[in-house]
mmCIF file with all atom_site columns, C-alpha atoms in Angstrom:
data_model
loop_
_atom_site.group_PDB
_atom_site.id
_atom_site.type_symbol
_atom_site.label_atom_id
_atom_site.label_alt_id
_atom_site.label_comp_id
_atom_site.label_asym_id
_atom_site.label_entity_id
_atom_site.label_seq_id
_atom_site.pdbx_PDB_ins_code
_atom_site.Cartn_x
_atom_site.Cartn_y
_atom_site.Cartn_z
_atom_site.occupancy
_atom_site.B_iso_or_equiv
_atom_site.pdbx_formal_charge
_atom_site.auth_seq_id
_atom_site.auth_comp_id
_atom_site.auth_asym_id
_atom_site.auth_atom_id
_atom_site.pdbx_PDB_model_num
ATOM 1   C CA . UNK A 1 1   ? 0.000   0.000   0.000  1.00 0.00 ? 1   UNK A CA 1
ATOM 2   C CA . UNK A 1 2   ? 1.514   3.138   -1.328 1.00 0.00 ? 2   UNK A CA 1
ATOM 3   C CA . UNK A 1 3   ? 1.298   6.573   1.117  1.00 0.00 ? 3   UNK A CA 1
ATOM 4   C CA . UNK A 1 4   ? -0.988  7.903   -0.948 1.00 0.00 ? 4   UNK A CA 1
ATOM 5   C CA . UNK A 1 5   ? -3.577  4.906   -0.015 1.00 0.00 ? 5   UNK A CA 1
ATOM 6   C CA . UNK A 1 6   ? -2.395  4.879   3.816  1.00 0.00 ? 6   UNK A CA 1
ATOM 7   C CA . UNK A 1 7   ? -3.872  8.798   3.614  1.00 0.00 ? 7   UNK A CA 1
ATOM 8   C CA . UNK A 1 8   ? -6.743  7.824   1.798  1.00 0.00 ? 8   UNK A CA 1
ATOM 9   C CA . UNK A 1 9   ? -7.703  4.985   4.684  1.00 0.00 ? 9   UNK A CA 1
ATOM 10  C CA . UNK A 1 10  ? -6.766  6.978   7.460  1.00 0.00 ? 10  UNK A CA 1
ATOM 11  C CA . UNK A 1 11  ? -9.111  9.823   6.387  1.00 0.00 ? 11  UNK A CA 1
ATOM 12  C CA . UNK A 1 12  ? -12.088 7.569   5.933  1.00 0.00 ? 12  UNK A CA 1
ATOM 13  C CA . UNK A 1 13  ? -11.213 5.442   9.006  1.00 0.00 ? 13  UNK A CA 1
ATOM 14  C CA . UNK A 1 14  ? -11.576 9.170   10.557 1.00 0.00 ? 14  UNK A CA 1
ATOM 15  C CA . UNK A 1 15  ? -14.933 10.239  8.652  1.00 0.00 ? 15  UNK A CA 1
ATOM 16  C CA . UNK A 1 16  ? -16.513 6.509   9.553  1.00 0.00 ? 16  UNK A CA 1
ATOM 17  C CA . UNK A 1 17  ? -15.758 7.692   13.371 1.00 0.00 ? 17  UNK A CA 1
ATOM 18  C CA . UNK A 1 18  ? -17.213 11.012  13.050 1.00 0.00 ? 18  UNK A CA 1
ATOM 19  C CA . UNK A 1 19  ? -20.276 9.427   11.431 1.00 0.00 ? 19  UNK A CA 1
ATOM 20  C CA . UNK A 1 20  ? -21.003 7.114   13.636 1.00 0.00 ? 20  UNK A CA 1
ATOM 21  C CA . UNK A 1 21  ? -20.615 9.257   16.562 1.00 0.00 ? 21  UNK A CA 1
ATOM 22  C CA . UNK A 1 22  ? -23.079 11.704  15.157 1.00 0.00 ? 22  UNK A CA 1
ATOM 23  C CA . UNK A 1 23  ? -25.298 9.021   14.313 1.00 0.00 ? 23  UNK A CA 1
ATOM 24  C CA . UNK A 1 24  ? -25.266 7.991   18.454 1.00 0.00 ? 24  UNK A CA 1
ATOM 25  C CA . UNK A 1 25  ? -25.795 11.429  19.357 1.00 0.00 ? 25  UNK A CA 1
ATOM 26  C CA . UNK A 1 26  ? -28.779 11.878  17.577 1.00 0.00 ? 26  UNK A CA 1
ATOM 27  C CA . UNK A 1 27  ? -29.905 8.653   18.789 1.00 0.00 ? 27  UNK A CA 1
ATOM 28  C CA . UNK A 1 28  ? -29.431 9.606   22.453 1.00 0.00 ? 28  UNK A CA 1
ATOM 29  C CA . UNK A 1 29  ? -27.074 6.938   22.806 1.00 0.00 ? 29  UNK A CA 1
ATOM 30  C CA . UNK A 1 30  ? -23.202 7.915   23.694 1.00 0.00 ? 30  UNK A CA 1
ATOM 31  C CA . UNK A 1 31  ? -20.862 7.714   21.495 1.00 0.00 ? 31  UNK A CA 1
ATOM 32  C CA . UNK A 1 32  ? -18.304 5.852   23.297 1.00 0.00 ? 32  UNK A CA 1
ATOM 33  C CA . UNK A 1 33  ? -18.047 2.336   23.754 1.00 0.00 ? 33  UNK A CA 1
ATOM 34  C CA . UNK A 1 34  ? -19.053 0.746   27.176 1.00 0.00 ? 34  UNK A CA 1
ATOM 35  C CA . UNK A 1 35  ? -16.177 -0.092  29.680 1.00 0.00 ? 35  UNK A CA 1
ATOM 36  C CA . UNK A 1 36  ? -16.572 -3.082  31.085 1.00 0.00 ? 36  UNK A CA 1
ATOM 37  C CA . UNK A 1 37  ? -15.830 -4.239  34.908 1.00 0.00 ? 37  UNK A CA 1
ATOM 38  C CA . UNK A 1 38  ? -12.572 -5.492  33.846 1.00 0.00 ? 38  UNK A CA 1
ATOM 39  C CA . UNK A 1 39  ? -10.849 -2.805  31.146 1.00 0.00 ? 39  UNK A CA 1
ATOM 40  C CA . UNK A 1 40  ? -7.644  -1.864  32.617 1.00 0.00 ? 40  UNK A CA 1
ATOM 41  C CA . UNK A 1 41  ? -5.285  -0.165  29.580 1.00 0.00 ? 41  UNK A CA 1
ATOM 42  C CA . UNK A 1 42  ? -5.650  1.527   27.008 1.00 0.00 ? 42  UNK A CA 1
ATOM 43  C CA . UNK A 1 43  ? -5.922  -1.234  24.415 1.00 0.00 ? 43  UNK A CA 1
ATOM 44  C CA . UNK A 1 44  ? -8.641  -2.516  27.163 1.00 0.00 ? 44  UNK A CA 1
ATOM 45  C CA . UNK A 1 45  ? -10.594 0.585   26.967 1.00 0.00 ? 45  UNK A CA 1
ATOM 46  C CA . UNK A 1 46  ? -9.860  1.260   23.152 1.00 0.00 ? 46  UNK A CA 1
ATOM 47  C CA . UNK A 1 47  ? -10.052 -1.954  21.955 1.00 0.00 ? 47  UNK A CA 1
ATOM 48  C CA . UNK A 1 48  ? -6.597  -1.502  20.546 1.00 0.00 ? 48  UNK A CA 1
ATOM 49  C CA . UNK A 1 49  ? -3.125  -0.513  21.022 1.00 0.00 ? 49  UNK A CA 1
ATOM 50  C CA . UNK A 1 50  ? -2.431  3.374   20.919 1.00 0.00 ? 50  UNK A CA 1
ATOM 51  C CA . UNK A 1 51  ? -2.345  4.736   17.722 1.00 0.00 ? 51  UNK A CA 1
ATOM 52  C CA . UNK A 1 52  ? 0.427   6.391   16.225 1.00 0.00 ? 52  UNK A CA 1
ATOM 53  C CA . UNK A 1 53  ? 0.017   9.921   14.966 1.00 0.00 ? 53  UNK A CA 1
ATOM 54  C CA . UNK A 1 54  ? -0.157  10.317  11.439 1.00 0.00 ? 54  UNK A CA 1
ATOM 55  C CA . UNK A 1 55  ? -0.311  14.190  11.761 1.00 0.00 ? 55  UNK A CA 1
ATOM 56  C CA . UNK A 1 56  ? -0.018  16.768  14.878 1.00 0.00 ? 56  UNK A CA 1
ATOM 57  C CA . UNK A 1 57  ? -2.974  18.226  16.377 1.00 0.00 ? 57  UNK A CA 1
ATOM 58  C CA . UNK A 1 58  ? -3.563  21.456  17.454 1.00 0.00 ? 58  UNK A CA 1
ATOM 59  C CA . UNK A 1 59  ? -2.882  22.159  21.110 1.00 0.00 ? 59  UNK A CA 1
ATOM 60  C CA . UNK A 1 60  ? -6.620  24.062  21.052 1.00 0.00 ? 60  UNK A CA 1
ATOM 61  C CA . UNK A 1 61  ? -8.301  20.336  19.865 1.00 0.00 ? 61  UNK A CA 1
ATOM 62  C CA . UNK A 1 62  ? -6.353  19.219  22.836 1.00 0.00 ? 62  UNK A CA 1
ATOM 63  C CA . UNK A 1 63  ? -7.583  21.530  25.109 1.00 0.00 ? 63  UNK A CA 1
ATOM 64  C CA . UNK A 1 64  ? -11.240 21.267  24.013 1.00 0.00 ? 64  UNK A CA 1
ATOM 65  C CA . UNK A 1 65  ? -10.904 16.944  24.312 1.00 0.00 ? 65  UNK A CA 1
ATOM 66  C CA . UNK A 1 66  ? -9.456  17.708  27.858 1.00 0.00 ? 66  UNK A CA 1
ATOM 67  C CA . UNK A 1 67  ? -12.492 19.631  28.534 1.00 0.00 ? 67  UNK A CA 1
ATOM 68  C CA . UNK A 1 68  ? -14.677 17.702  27.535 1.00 0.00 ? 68  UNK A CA 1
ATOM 69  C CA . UNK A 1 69  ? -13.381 14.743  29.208 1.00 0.00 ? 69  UNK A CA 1
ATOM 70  C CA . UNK A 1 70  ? -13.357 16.350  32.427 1.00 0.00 ? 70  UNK A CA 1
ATOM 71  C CA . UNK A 1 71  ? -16.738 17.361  32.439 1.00 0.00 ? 71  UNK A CA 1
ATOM 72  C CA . UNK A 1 72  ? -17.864 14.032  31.807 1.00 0.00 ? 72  UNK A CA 1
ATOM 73  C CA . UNK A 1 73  ? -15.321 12.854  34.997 1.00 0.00 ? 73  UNK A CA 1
ATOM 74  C CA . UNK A 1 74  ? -16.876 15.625  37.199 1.00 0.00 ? 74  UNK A CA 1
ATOM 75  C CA . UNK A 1 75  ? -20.785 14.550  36.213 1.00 0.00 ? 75  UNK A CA 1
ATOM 76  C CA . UNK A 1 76  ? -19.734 11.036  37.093 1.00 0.00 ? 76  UNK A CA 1
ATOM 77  C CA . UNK A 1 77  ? -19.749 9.545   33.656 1.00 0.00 ? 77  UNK A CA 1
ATOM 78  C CA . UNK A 1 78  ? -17.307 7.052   34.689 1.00 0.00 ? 78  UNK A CA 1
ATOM 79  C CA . UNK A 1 79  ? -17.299 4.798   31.427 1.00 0.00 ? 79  UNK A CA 1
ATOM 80  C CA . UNK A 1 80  ? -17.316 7.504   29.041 1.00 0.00 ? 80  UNK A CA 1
ATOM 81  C CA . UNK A 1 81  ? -14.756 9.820   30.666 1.00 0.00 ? 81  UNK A CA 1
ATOM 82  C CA . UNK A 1 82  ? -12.486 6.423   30.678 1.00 0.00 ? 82  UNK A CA 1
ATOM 83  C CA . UNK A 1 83  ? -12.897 6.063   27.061 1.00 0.00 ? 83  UNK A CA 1
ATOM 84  C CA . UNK A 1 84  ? -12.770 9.902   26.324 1.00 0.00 ? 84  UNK A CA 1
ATOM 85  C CA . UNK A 1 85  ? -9.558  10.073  28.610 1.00 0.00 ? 85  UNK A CA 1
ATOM 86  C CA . UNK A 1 86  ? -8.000  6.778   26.606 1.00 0.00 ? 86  UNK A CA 1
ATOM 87  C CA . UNK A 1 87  ? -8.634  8.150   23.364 1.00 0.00 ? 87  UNK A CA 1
ATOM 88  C CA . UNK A 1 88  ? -6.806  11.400  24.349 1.00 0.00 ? 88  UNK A CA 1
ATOM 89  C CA . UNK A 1 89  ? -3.436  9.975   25.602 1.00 0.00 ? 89  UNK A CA 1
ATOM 90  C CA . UNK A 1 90  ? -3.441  7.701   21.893 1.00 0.00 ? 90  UNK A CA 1
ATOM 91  C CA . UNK A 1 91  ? -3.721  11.489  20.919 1.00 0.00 ? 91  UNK A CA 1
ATOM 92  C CA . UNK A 1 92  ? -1.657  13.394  23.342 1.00 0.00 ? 92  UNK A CA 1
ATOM 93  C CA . UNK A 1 93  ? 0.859   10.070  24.757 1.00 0.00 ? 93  UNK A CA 1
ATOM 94  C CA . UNK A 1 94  ? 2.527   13.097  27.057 1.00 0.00 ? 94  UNK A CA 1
ATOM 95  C CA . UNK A 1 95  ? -0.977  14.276  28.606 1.00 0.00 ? 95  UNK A CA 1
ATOM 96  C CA . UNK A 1 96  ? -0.097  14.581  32.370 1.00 0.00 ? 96  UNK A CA 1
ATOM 97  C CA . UNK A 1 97  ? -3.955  15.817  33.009 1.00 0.00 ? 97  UNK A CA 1
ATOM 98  C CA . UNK A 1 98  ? -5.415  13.114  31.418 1.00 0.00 ? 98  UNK A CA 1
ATOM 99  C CA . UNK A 1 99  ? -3.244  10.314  32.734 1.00 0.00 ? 99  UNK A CA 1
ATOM 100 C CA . UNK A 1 100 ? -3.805  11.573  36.089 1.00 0.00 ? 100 UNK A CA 1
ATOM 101 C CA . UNK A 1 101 ? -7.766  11.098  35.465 1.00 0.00 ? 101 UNK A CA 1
ATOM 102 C CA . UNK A 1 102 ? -7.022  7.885   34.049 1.00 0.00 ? 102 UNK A CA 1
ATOM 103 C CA . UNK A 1 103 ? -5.238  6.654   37.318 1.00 0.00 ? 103 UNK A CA 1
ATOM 104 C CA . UNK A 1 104 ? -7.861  8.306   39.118 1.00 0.00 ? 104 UNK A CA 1
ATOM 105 C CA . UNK A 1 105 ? -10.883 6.280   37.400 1.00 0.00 ? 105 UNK A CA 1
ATOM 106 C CA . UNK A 1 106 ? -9.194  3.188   37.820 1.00 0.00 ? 106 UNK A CA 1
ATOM 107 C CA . UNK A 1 107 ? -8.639  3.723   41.100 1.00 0.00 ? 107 UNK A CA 1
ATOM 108 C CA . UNK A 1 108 ? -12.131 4.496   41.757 1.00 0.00 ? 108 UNK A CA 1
ATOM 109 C CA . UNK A 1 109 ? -12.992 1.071   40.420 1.00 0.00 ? 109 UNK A CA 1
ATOM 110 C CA . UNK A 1 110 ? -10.610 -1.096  42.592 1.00 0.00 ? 110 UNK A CA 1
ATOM 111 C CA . UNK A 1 111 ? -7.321  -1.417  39.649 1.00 0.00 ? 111 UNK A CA 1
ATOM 112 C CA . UNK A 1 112 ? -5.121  -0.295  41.558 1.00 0.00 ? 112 UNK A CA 1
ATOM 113 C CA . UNK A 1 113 ? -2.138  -2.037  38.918 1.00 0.00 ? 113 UNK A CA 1
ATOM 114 C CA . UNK A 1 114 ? -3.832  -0.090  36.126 1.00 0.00 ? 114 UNK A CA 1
ATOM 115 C CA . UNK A 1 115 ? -4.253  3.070   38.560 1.00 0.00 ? 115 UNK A CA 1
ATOM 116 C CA . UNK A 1 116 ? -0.481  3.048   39.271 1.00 0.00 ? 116 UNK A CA 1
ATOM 117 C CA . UNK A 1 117 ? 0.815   2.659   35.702 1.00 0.00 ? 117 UNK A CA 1
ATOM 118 C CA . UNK A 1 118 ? -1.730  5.701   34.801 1.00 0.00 ? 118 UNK A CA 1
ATOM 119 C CA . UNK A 1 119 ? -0.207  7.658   37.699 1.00 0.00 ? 119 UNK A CA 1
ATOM 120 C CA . UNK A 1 120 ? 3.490   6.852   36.593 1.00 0.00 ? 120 UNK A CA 1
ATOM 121 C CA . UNK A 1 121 ? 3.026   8.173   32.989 1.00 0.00 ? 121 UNK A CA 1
ATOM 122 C CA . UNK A 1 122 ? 1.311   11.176  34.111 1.00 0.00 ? 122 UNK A CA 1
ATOM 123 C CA . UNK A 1 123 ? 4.500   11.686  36.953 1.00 0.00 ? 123 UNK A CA 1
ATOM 124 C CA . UNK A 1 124 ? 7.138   11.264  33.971 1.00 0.00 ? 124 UNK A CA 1
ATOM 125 C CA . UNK A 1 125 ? 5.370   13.255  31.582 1.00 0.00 ? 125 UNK A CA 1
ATOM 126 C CA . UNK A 1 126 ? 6.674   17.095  30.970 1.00 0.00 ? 126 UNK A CA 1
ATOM 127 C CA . UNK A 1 127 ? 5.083   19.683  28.351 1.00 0.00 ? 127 UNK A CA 1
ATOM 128 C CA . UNK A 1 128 ? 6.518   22.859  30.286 1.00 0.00 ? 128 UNK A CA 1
ATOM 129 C CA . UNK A 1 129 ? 2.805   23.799  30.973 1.00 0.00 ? 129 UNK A CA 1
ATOM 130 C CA . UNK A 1 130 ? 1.765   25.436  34.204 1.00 0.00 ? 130 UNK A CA 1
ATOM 131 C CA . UNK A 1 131 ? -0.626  22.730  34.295 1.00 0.00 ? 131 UNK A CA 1
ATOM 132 C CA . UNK A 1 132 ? 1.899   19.898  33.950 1.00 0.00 ? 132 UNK A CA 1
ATOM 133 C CA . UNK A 1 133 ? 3.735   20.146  37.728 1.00 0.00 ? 133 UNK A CA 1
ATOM 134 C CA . UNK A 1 134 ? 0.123   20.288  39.132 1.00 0.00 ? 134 UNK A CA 1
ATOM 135 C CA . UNK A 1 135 ? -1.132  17.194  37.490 1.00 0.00 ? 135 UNK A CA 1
ATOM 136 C CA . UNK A 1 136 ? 2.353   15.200  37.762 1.00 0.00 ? 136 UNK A CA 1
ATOM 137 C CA . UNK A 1 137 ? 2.275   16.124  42.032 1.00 0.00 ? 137 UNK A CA 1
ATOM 138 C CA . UNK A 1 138 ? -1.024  14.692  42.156 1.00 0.00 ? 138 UNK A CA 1
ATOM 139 C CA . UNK A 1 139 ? -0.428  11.777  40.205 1.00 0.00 ? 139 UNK A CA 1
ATOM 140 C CA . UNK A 1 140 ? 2.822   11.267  42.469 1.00 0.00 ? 140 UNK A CA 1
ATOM 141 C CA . UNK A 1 141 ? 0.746   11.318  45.824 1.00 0.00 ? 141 UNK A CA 1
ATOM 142 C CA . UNK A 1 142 ? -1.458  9.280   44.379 1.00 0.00 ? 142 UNK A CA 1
ATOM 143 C CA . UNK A 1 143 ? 1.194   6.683   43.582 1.00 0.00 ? 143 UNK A CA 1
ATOM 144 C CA . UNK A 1 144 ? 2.591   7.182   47.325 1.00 0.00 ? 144 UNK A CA 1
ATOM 145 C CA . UNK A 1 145 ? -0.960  6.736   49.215 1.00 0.00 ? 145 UNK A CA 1
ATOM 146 C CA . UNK A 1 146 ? -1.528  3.583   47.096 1.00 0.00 ? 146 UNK A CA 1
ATOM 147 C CA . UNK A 1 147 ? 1.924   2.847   47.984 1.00 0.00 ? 147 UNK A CA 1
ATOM 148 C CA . UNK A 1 148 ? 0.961   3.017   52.215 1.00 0.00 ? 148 UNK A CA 1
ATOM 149 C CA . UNK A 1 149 ? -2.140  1.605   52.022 1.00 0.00 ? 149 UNK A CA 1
ATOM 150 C CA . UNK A 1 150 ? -0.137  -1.455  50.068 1.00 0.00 ? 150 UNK A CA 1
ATOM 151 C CA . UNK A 1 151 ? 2.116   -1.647  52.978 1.00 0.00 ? 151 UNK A CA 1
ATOM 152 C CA . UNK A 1 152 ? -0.543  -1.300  55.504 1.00 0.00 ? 152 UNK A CA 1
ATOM 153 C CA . UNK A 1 153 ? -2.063  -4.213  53.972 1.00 0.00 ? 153 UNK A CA 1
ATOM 154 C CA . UNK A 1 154 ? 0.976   -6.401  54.197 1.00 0.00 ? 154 UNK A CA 1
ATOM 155 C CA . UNK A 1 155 ? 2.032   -5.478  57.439 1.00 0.00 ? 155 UNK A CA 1
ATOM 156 C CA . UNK A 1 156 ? -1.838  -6.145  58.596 1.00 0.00 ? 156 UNK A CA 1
ATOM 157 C CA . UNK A 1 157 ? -1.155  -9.810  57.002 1.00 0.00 ? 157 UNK A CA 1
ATOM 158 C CA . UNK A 1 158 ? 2.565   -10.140 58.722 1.00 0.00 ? 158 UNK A CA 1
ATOM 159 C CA . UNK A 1 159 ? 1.012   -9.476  61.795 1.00 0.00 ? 159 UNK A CA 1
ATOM 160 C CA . UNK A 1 160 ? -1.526  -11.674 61.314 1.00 0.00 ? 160 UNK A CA 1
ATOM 161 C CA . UNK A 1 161 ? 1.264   -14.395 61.279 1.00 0.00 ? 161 UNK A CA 1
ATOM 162 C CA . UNK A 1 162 ? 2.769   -13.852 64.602 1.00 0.00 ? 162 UNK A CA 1
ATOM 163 C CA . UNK A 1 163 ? 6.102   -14.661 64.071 1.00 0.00 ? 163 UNK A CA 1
ATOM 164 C CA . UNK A 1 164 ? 8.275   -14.084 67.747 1.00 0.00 ? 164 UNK A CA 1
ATOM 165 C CA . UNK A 1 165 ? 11.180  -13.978 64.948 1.00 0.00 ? 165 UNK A CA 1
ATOM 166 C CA . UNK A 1 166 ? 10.243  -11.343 63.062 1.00 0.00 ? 166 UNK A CA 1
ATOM 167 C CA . UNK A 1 167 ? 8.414   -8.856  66.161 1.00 0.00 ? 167 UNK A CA 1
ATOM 168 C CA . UNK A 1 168 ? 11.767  -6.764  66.150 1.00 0.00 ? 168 UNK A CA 1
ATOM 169 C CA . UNK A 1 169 ? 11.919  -6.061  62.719 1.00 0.00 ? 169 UNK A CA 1
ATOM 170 C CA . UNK A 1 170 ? 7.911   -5.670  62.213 1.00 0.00 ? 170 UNK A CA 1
ATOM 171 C CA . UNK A 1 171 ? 7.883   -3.029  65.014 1.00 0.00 ? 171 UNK A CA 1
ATOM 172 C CA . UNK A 1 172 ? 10.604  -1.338  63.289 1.00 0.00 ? 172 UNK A CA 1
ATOM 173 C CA . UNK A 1 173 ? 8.206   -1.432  60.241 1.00 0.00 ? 173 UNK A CA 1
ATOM 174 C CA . UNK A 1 174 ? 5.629   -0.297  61.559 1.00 0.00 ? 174 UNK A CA 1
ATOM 175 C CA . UNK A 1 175 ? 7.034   3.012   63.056 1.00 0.00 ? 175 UNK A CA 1
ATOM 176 C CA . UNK A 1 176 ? 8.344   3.979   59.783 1.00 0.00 ? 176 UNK A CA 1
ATOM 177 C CA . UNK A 1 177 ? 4.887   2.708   57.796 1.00 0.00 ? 177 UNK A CA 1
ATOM 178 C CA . UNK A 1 178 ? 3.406   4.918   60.341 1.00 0.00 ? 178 UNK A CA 1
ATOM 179 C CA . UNK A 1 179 ? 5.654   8.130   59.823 1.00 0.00 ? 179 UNK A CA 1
ATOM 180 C CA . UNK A 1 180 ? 5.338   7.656   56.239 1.00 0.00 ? 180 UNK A CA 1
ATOM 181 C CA . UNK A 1 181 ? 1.399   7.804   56.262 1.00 0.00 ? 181 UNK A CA 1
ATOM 182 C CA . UNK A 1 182 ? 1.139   10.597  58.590 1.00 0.00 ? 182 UNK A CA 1
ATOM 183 C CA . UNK A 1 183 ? 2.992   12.583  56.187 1.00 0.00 ? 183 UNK A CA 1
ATOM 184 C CA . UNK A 1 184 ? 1.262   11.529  53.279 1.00 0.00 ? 184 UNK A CA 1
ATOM 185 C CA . UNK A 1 185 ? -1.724  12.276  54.423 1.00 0.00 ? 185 UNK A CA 1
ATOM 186 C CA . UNK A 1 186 ? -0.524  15.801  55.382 1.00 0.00 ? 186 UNK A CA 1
ATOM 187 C CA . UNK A 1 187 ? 0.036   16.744  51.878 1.00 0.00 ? 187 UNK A CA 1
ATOM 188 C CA . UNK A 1 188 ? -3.138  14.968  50.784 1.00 0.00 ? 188 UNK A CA 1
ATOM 189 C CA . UNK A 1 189 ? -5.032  17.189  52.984 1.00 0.00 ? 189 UNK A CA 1
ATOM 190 C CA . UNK A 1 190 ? -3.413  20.448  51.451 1.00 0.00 ? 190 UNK A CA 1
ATOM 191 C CA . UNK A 1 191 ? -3.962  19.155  47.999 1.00 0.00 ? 191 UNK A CA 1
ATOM 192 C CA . UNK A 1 192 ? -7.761  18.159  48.762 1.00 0.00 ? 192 UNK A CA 1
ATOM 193 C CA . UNK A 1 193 ? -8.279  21.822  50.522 1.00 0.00 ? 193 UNK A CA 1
ATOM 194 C CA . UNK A 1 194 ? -7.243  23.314  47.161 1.00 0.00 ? 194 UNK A CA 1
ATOM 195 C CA . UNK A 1 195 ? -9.736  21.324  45.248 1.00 0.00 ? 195 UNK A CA 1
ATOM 196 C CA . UNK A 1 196 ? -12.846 22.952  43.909 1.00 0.00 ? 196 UNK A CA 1
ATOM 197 C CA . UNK A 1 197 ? -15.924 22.656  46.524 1.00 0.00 ? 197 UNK A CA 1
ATOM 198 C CA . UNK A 1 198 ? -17.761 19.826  46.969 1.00 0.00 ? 198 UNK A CA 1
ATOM 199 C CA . UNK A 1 199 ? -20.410 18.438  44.193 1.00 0.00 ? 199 UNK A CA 1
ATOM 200 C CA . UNK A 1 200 ? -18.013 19.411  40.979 1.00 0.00 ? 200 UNK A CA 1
ATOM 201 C CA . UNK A 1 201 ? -16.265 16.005  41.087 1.00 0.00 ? 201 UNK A CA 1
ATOM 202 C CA . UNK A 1 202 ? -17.354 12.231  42.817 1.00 0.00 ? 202 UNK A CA 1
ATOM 203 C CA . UNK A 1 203 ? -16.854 12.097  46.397 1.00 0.00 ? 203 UNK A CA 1
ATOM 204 C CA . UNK A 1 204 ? -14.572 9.328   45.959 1.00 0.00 ? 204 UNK A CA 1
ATOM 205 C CA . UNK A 1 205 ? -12.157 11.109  43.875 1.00 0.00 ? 205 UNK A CA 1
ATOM 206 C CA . UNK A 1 206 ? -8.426  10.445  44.756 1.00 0.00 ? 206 UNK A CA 1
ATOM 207 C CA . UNK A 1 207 ? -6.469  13.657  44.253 1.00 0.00 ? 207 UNK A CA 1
#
């Protein structure tokens, strides 16, 4: 297939998306796929792996998808702000928002494995936008409160064991567990105070 021909399917591939999209809308019906229990990546959500560009987009088609997408997260459209947040990071791989939202949902669901890789690409991801070192310090104490509440659950289950071997070492363990979450949940608290007020995201919401 020559590059002329790749063109030609990618911009029908494109107008057969737009089409049926419209044609959902009009139905009442979304126009994203349902999630189901289980999707954990991108290629879950999507159905495939993320797409490689063919040409750039325009930081203001960006900026509209991110809206869009978080208005659907903040009305508690789970399943469609999943898919409309997947669909942006094929876009945008180096979205720091949207990968945050994406650990976020998926943390809201119980996948905490999925949750944790979201949170990781939103940390590493830099675009030099005053929006970026927000989004990336979320997704980091995101990434350490899952981290605690991991350890919390291991240390419940090593305790659980009573080994006379190990009660040294465990208390030793648990003091710095301890120290750890206190200060966690310190900066939580300062992150959650400078959320918006109550009702314009789900009560659940991790940072």
């Amino acid at each position: 297939m020559n590059l002329r021909h790749r063109w030609w399917m990618a911009g029908m591939l494109l107008c057969l998306a737009a089409i049926c999209a419209h044609r959902a809308r009009a139905e009442g019906a979304s126009p994203w796929p349902v999630v189901p229990a289980g999707a954990s990546s991108v290629r879950a959500v999507t159905g495939h792996a993320p797409l490689a560009l063919l040409r750039p987009v325009a930081p203001e088609t960006i900026e509209r998808a991110l809206a869009e997408a978080d208005a659907l997260y903040r009305s508690g459209q789970s399943g469609q702000a999943l898919q409309a947040y997947a669909t942006l990071v094929e876009i945008d791989a180096r979205n720091p928002q949207a990968w945050l939202r994406l650990g976020n949902l998926h943390q809201q669901a119980g996948r905490e494995d999925e949750a944790l890789d979201a949170y990781r690409r939103a940390a590493h991801a830099r675009t030099g936008t005053p929006a970026e070192a927000e989004a990336r310090g979320k997704a980091l104490l995101n990434i350490a409160l899952l981290g605690v509440a991991d350890a919390i659950r291991a240390i419940d289950e090593l305790d659980a064991m009573d080994l006379a071997a190990l009660d040294e070492t465990r208390d030793a363990v648990f003091e710095q567990v301890g120290a750890q979450r206190r200060r966690v949940n310190r900066m939580a608290t300062r992150w959650i105070a400078a959320e918006p007020a109550a009702g314009t995201r789900p009560a659940t919401s991790p940072p």
